[in-house]
Short mmCIF file of C-alpha atoms and ligand atoms in Angstrom, two decimals:
data_model
loop_
_atom_site.label_atom_id
_atom_site.label_comp_id
_atom_site.label_asym_id
_atom_site.label_seq_id
_atom_site.Cartn_x
_atom_site.Cartn_y
_atom_site.Cartn_z
CA UNK A 1469 -0.01 0.04 0.03
CA UNK A 1470 1.28 3.46 -0.83
CA UNK A 1471 1.34 5.46 2.34
CA UNK A 1472 0.83 8.81 0.65
CA UNK A 1473 -2.25 7.65 -1.08
CA UNK A 1474 -3.61 6.31 2.46
CA UNK A 1475 -2.69 9.53 4.14
CA UNK A 1476 -4.59 11.65 1.69
CA UNK A 1477 -7.62 9.35 2.13
CA UNK A 1478 -7.53 9.74 6.02
CA UNK A 1479 -7.09 13.52 5.70
CA UNK A 1480 -10.03 13.95 3.66
CA UNK A 1481 -12.21 11.70 6.04
CA UNK A 1482 -10.72 13.73 8.84
CA UNK A 1483 -11.56 16.97 7.02
CA UNK A 1484 -15.01 15.70 6.29
CA UNK A 1485 -15.83 14.80 9.95
CA UNK A 1486 -14.79 18.34 10.92
CA UNK A 1487 -16.57 19.97 8.13
CA UNK A 1488 -19.70 18.02 8.75
CA UNK A 1489 -20.08 20.38 11.94
CA UNK A 1490 -20.36 23.34 9.68
CA UNK A 1491 -23.17 23.28 7.07
CA UNK A 1492 -21.41 26.04 5.05
CA UNK A 1493 -18.19 24.05 4.83
CA UNK A 1494 -16.66 25.55 1.59
CA UNK A 1495 -13.27 25.00 0.72
CA UNK A 1496 -10.69 27.39 2.12
CA UNK A 1497 -12.18 26.98 5.47
CA UNK A 1498 -9.73 26.03 8.30
CA UNK A 1499 -10.40 24.40 11.33
CA UNK A 1500 -9.12 23.44 14.76
CA UNK A 1501 -7.93 19.94 15.46
CA UNK A 1502 -6.84 18.49 18.69
CA UNK A 1503 -4.73 15.37 18.36
CA UNK A 1504 -4.30 13.20 21.48
CA UNK A 1505 -2.04 10.34 20.10
CA UNK A 1506 -0.86 6.96 21.46
CA UNK A 1507 2.67 6.03 21.83
CA UNK A 1508 4.62 3.48 19.83
CA UNK A 1509 3.96 2.55 16.22
CA UNK A 1510 0.33 3.91 16.63
CA UNK A 1511 1.93 7.22 16.37
CA UNK A 1512 3.51 6.87 12.79
CA UNK A 1513 0.20 7.28 10.96
CA UNK A 1514 -1.39 9.90 13.28
CA UNK A 1515 1.66 11.84 13.01
CA UNK A 1516 1.42 12.06 9.26
CA UNK A 1517 -1.94 13.17 9.45
CA UNK A 1518 -1.32 15.76 12.03
CA UNK A 1519 1.46 17.22 9.83
CA UNK A 1520 -0.68 17.27 6.54
CA UNK A 1521 -3.55 18.92 8.44
CA UNK A 1522 -1.27 21.77 9.83
CA UNK A 1523 0.47 22.11 6.33
CA UNK A 1524 -3.22 22.53 4.70
CA UNK A 1525 -3.65 25.60 7.10
CA UNK A 1526 -5.69 23.99 9.89
CA UNK A 1527 -4.61 24.62 13.35
CA UNK A 1528 -3.36 21.36 14.96
CA UNK A 1529 -2.52 21.00 18.55
CA UNK A 1530 -1.05 17.81 19.63
CA UNK A 1531 -0.94 16.92 23.36
CA UNK A 1532 1.57 14.44 24.51
CA UNK A 1533 3.44 13.52 27.91
CA UNK A 1534 7.02 14.82 28.41
CA UNK A 1535 8.22 11.22 28.68
CA UNK A 1536 7.47 8.96 25.67
CA UNK A 1537 8.87 6.49 23.22
CA UNK A 1538 8.37 8.32 19.91
CA UNK A 1539 6.03 11.21 20.49
CA UNK A 1540 7.33 14.58 19.61
CA UNK A 1541 7.22 17.79 17.86
CA UNK A 1542 6.38 18.46 14.33
CA UNK A 1543 6.90 21.07 11.45
CA UNK A 1544 3.35 21.86 10.92
CA UNK A 1545 1.60 21.41 14.31
CA UNK A 1546 1.81 22.84 17.94
CA UNK A 1547 2.86 20.57 20.75
CA UNK A 1548 1.72 20.79 24.27
CA UNK A 1549 3.57 18.76 26.84
CA UNK A 1550 2.58 17.92 30.21
CA UNK A 1551 4.60 16.38 33.11
CA UNK A 1552 4.21 12.64 34.16
CA UNK A 1553 5.55 10.86 37.21
CA UNK A 1554 7.53 8.20 35.57
CA UNK A 1555 11.02 8.25 33.82
CA UNK A 1556 12.37 7.15 30.45
CA UNK A 1557 13.63 4.02 32.06
CA UNK A 1558 10.28 2.66 32.73
CA UNK A 1559 9.28 3.17 28.99
CA UNK A 1560 12.54 1.27 27.96
CA UNK A 1561 11.93 -1.60 30.40
CA UNK A 1562 8.41 -2.08 28.85
CA UNK A 1563 9.92 -2.11 25.45
CA UNK A 1564 12.19 -4.95 26.28
CA UNK A 1565 9.22 -6.89 27.90
CA UNK A 1566 7.11 -6.18 24.81
CA UNK A 1567 9.69 -7.61 22.72
CA UNK A 1568 10.07 -10.69 24.90
CA UNK A 1569 6.27 -11.18 24.87
CA UNK A 1570 6.18 -11.00 20.96
CA UNK A 1571 9.07 -13.36 20.47
CA UNK A 1572 8.07 -16.02 23.17
CA UNK A 1573 7.88 -19.45 21.67
CA UNK A 1574 4.84 -21.28 21.12
CA UNK A 1575 2.72 -21.34 24.28
CA UNK A 1576 -0.50 -22.78 25.12
CA UNK A 1577 -3.70 -20.39 24.61
CA UNK A 1578 -4.24 -20.19 28.47
CA UNK A 1579 -0.48 -19.36 28.99
CA UNK A 1580 -0.33 -16.97 26.18
CA UNK A 1581 -3.61 -15.10 27.16
CA UNK A 1582 -2.64 -14.76 30.93
CA UNK A 1583 1.00 -13.48 30.03
CA UNK A 1584 -0.22 -11.04 27.52
CA UNK A 1585 -2.95 -9.76 29.60
CA UNK A 1586 -0.76 -9.43 32.56
CA UNK A 1587 1.92 -7.44 30.35
CA UNK A 1588 -1.03 -5.52 28.89
CA UNK A 1589 -1.93 -4.59 32.47
CA UNK A 1590 1.48 -3.13 33.17
CA UNK A 1591 1.47 -1.12 29.99
CA UNK A 1592 -2.10 0.18 30.62
CA UNK A 1593 -0.98 1.01 34.33
CA UNK A 1594 1.60 3.39 32.72
CA UNK A 1595 -1.18 4.81 30.48
CA UNK A 1596 -3.59 5.21 33.56
CA UNK A 1597 -0.78 7.34 35.09
CA UNK A 1598 -0.42 9.44 31.93
CA UNK A 1599 -4.06 10.09 31.81
CA UNK A 1600 -4.15 10.96 35.54
CA UNK A 1601 -1.38 13.55 34.97
CA UNK A 1602 -3.42 15.06 32.06
CA UNK A 1603 -6.73 15.18 33.83
CA UNK A 1604 -5.08 16.82 37.05
CA UNK A 1605 -3.40 19.36 34.80
CA UNK A 1606 -6.28 22.04 35.14
CA UNK A 1607 -4.30 24.66 33.46
CA UNK A 1608 -3.77 22.56 30.29
CA UNK A 1609 -7.42 21.40 30.40
CA UNK A 1610 -8.71 24.92 30.54
CA UNK A 1611 -6.52 25.94 27.66
CA UNK A 1612 -7.97 23.11 25.63
CA UNK A 1613 -11.41 24.05 26.60
CA UNK A 1614 -10.80 27.51 25.34
CA UNK A 1615 -9.64 26.44 22.14
CA UNK A 1616 -13.11 25.49 20.84
CA UNK A 1617 -11.75 22.53 18.66
CA UNK A 1618 -13.80 21.19 15.74
CA UNK A 1619 -12.74 17.51 16.06
CA UNK A 1620 -10.39 15.29 18.17
CA UNK A 1621 -8.03 12.83 16.44
CA UNK A 1622 -7.14 10.01 18.89
CA UNK A 1623 -6.50 6.21 19.17
CA UNK A 1624 -9.16 4.83 21.51
CA UNK A 1625 -6.95 1.83 22.59
CA UNK A 1626 -5.57 4.51 24.98
CA UNK A 1627 -8.73 6.05 25.91
CA UNK A 1628 -7.31 9.32 27.16
CA UNK A 1629 -8.24 11.33 24.02
CA UNK A 1630 -11.57 9.80 23.82
CA UNK A 1631 -12.45 10.73 27.47
CA UNK A 1632 -11.20 14.25 26.70
CA UNK A 1633 -13.05 14.71 23.65
CA UNK A 1634 -16.27 13.55 25.46
CA UNK A 1635 -15.67 16.02 28.19
CA UNK A 1636 -15.01 18.81 25.94
CA UNK A 1637 -18.10 17.87 23.86
CA UNK A 1638 -16.06 17.64 20.59
CA UNK A 1639 -16.64 15.07 17.96
CA UNK A 1640 -14.07 12.29 18.13
CA UNK A 1641 -12.38 10.70 15.14
CA UNK A 1642 -10.78 7.30 16.28
CA UNK A 1643 -7.93 6.01 14.24
CA UNK A 1644 -7.10 2.55 15.42
CA UNK A 1645 -5.58 -0.92 14.62
CA UNK A 1646 -8.18 -2.45 17.06
CA UNK A 1647 -9.09 -2.54 20.63
CA UNK A 1648 -8.24 -5.35 23.10
CA UNK A 1649 -11.07 -7.74 23.92
CA UNK A 1650 -13.53 -6.51 21.25
CA UNK A 1651 -14.27 -3.18 22.93
CA UNK A 1652 -14.74 -1.48 19.65
CA UNK A 1653 -17.45 -4.01 18.60
CA UNK A 1654 -19.09 -3.60 22.11
CA UNK A 1655 -18.87 0.28 21.77
CA UNK A 1656 -20.47 0.35 18.23
CA UNK A 1657 -22.97 -2.16 18.86
CA UNK A 1658 -21.30 -4.05 15.66
CA UNK A 1659 -22.28 -7.71 15.34
CA UNK A 1660 -19.31 -9.93 16.05
CA UNK A 1661 -20.61 -13.58 15.91
CA UNK A 1662 -18.05 -15.90 17.39
CA UNK A 1663 -19.17 -18.48 14.94
CA UNK A 1664 -16.96 -16.95 12.33
CA UNK A 1665 -15.06 -14.06 13.81
CA UNK A 1666 -11.78 -15.42 15.19
CA UNK A 1667 -11.02 -14.09 18.65
CA UNK A 1668 -7.76 -12.32 19.69
CA UNK A 1669 -5.16 -14.80 20.57
CA UNK A 1670 -7.02 -17.97 19.58
CA UNK A 1671 -5.09 -18.48 16.14
CA UNK A 1672 -8.54 -19.46 14.76
CA UNK A 1673 -9.25 -18.51 11.20
CA UNK A 1674 -12.80 -17.73 10.00
CA UNK A 1675 -13.49 -21.37 9.30
CA UNK A 1676 -13.50 -23.41 12.44
CA UNK A 1677 -13.69 -26.93 13.43
CA UNK A 1678 -16.38 -27.67 16.25
CA UNK A 1679 -13.57 -27.52 18.71
CA UNK A 1680 -12.09 -24.36 17.56
CA UNK A 1681 -15.58 -22.92 17.57
CA UNK A 1682 -16.19 -23.86 21.11
CA UNK A 1683 -12.82 -22.26 22.34
CA UNK A 1684 -13.60 -19.29 20.30
CA UNK A 1685 -17.23 -18.95 22.00
CA UNK A 1686 -15.50 -19.41 25.46
CA UNK A 1687 -12.83 -16.74 24.64
CA UNK A 1688 -15.73 -14.40 23.38
CA UNK A 1689 -17.48 -14.92 26.63
CA UNK A 1690 -14.45 -13.93 28.60
CA UNK A 1691 -13.73 -10.68 26.73
CA UNK A 1692 -15.84 -8.48 28.88
CA UNK A 1693 -13.97 -9.77 32.05
CA UNK A 1694 -10.62 -9.10 30.04
CA UNK A 1695 -11.42 -5.64 29.31
CA UNK A 1696 -12.83 -4.98 32.70
CA UNK A 1697 -9.35 -6.05 34.00
CA UNK A 1698 -7.44 -4.11 31.65
CA UNK A 1699 -9.41 -0.97 31.54
CA UNK A 1700 -10.95 -0.68 35.16
CA UNK A 1701 -8.51 1.87 36.55
CA UNK A 1702 -9.69 4.11 33.61
CA UNK A 1703 -13.21 3.83 34.61
CA UNK A 1704 -12.28 5.19 38.08
CA UNK A 1705 -10.18 8.01 36.59
CA UNK A 1706 -13.08 8.72 34.09
CA UNK A 1707 -15.79 8.97 37.01
CA UNK A 1708 -13.38 11.28 38.93
CA UNK A 1709 -12.63 13.39 35.92
CA UNK A 1710 -16.29 13.76 34.63
CA UNK A 1711 -17.76 13.73 38.29
CA UNK A 1712 -20.17 11.03 37.29
CA UNK A 1713 -20.09 7.43 36.46
CA UNK A 1714 -19.77 6.87 32.81
CA UNK A 1715 -18.48 3.49 31.53
CA UNK A 1716 -15.77 3.38 28.84
CA UNK A 1717 -17.99 1.42 26.46
CA UNK A 1718 -20.49 4.47 26.99
CA UNK A 1719 -17.69 6.97 26.13
CA UNK A 1720 -16.46 4.95 23.13
CA UNK A 1721 -19.86 4.68 21.63
CA UNK A 1722 -20.06 8.42 21.06
CA UNK A 1723 -16.96 8.28 18.52
CA UNK A 1724 -18.15 10.03 15.34
CA UNK A 1725 -15.85 8.19 12.80
CA UNK A 1726 -13.81 4.92 13.43
CA UNK A 1727 -10.96 4.79 10.94
CA UNK A 1728 -9.68 1.23 11.05
CA UNK A 1729 -6.13 0.64 10.11
CA UNK A 1730 -6.53 -2.61 8.26
CA UNK A 1731 -8.60 -4.10 5.35
CA UNK A 1732 -9.77 -7.55 4.56
CA UNK A 1733 -6.59 -8.57 3.06
CA UNK A 1734 -5.12 -8.27 6.50
CA UNK A 1735 -8.13 -9.45 8.57
CA UNK A 1736 -10.81 -11.86 8.12
CA UNK A 1737 -14.07 -10.33 6.73
CA UNK A 1738 -16.51 -9.08 9.46
CA UNK A 1739 -19.31 -7.05 9.77
CA UNK A 1740 -18.67 -3.23 10.12
CA UNK A 1741 -20.97 -0.34 11.19
CA UNK A 1742 -21.52 2.64 8.79
CA UNK A 1743 -19.26 4.98 10.68
CA UNK A 1744 -16.29 2.47 10.60
CA UNK A 1745 -14.04 2.95 7.55
CA UNK A 1746 -11.33 0.62 6.49
CA UNK A 1747 -8.14 2.88 5.76
CA UNK A 1748 -5.61 -0.04 5.33
CA UNK A 1749 -2.28 -0.48 6.91
CA UNK A 1750 -1.36 3.06 7.63
CA UNK A 1751 1.03 2.50 10.49
CA UNK A 1752 3.94 2.43 7.97
CA UNK A 1753 6.83 4.84 7.86
CA UNK A 1754 7.28 7.17 4.78
CA UNK A 1755 9.81 6.14 2.33
CA UNK A 1756 13.47 7.15 2.96
CA UNK A 1757 16.20 7.37 0.20
CA UNK A 1758 18.45 4.39 0.05
CA UNK A 1759 22.27 4.78 0.23
CA UNK A 1760 22.49 5.33 -3.57
CA UNK A 1761 20.05 8.12 -3.43
CA UNK A 1762 17.20 6.41 -5.08
CA UNK A 1763 13.81 5.74 -3.25
CA UNK A 1764 13.21 2.19 -1.80
CA UNK A 1765 9.81 1.02 -2.84
CA UNK A 1766 8.98 -0.80 0.38
CA UNK A 1767 6.97 0.41 3.41
CA UNK A 1768 7.77 -0.85 6.87
CA UNK A 1769 4.67 -2.36 8.55
CA UNK A 1770 4.40 -2.33 12.37
CA UNK A 1771 1.49 -4.34 14.10
C1 NAG B 802 -15.97 17.85 32.37
O1 NAG B 802 -15.21 17.75 33.21
C2 NAG B 802 -15.49 18.83 34.39
C3 NAG B 802 -14.68 18.57 35.53
O2 NAG B 802 -13.38 17.99 35.24
C4 NAG B 802 -16.97 18.30 34.87
O3 NAG B 802 -17.43 19.49 35.73
C5 NAG B 802 -17.89 18.43 33.54
O4 NAG B 802 -19.19 18.17 33.97
C6 NAG B 802 -17.25 17.52 32.36
N1 NAG B 802 -18.25 17.60 31.30
C7 NAG B 802 -18.78 16.66 30.68
C8 NAG B 802 -19.65 16.89 29.49
O5 NAG B 802 -18.60 15.51 31.13
#
């Protein structure tokens, strides 16, 4: 897939989402976009969109923690950072563990699920702490409120941006590879029959034997429990911040557009809701010149 073409598509979708708020949306109109990115490979595609939107004259503000893996300033957007209570060594240590998780030799499903969920819990603990730091930063939150953004672009896998968009009452554009434990299907009320949609980590395909189907069904029944385990601290943070009890599913269900970073050459076919748009594998880096000065044709794909 050609990164440029995909970026253009995403940009026009993001623009449309912002323009929809203005019936008089004529060309030449510039809007205000708040970007609350997620760290890691998730950032590559989002950064390209933030840069391009800024280049086209929109005001783009990217809110990021002071400590991160890849997040950082760009040429065409404004960066706002906020302090967090952890250091770079924690991030580095999690990276090492992440690589170990990914390269672990063939484990049983139970072992693989428990170790992945425990690892995810650690990653999410760090994200909780980032979210808490942002929500407690009254000065920054007030500043963001005053900006009257037209749209928020965020990856809901780290729900900080989604919660913020909900609080600011600004339409949210989600750009994601997926949510752990089928939370995306739950939030969009999208049908996700376990009879032919293989569940995360089961290594099933969309054609399953009776045994595989049974396992798939059991795994799908466990999903609400898994997402509770992964996201429960967020729910507490959210209620504290919003000053009322709102579930994460409810917040995510207010997302205006879901830009899904895959297509059906990468995933087994499955039902989608009308506001879920397949944009292909956009988390790839732009082409870099090779040593002899020519452009290499490939794209680096992360997962
Ligand atoms: C946003 O958060 C503030 C406090 O942080 C709260 O008073 C307000 O009700 C929230 N707004 C919404 C729409 O949730």
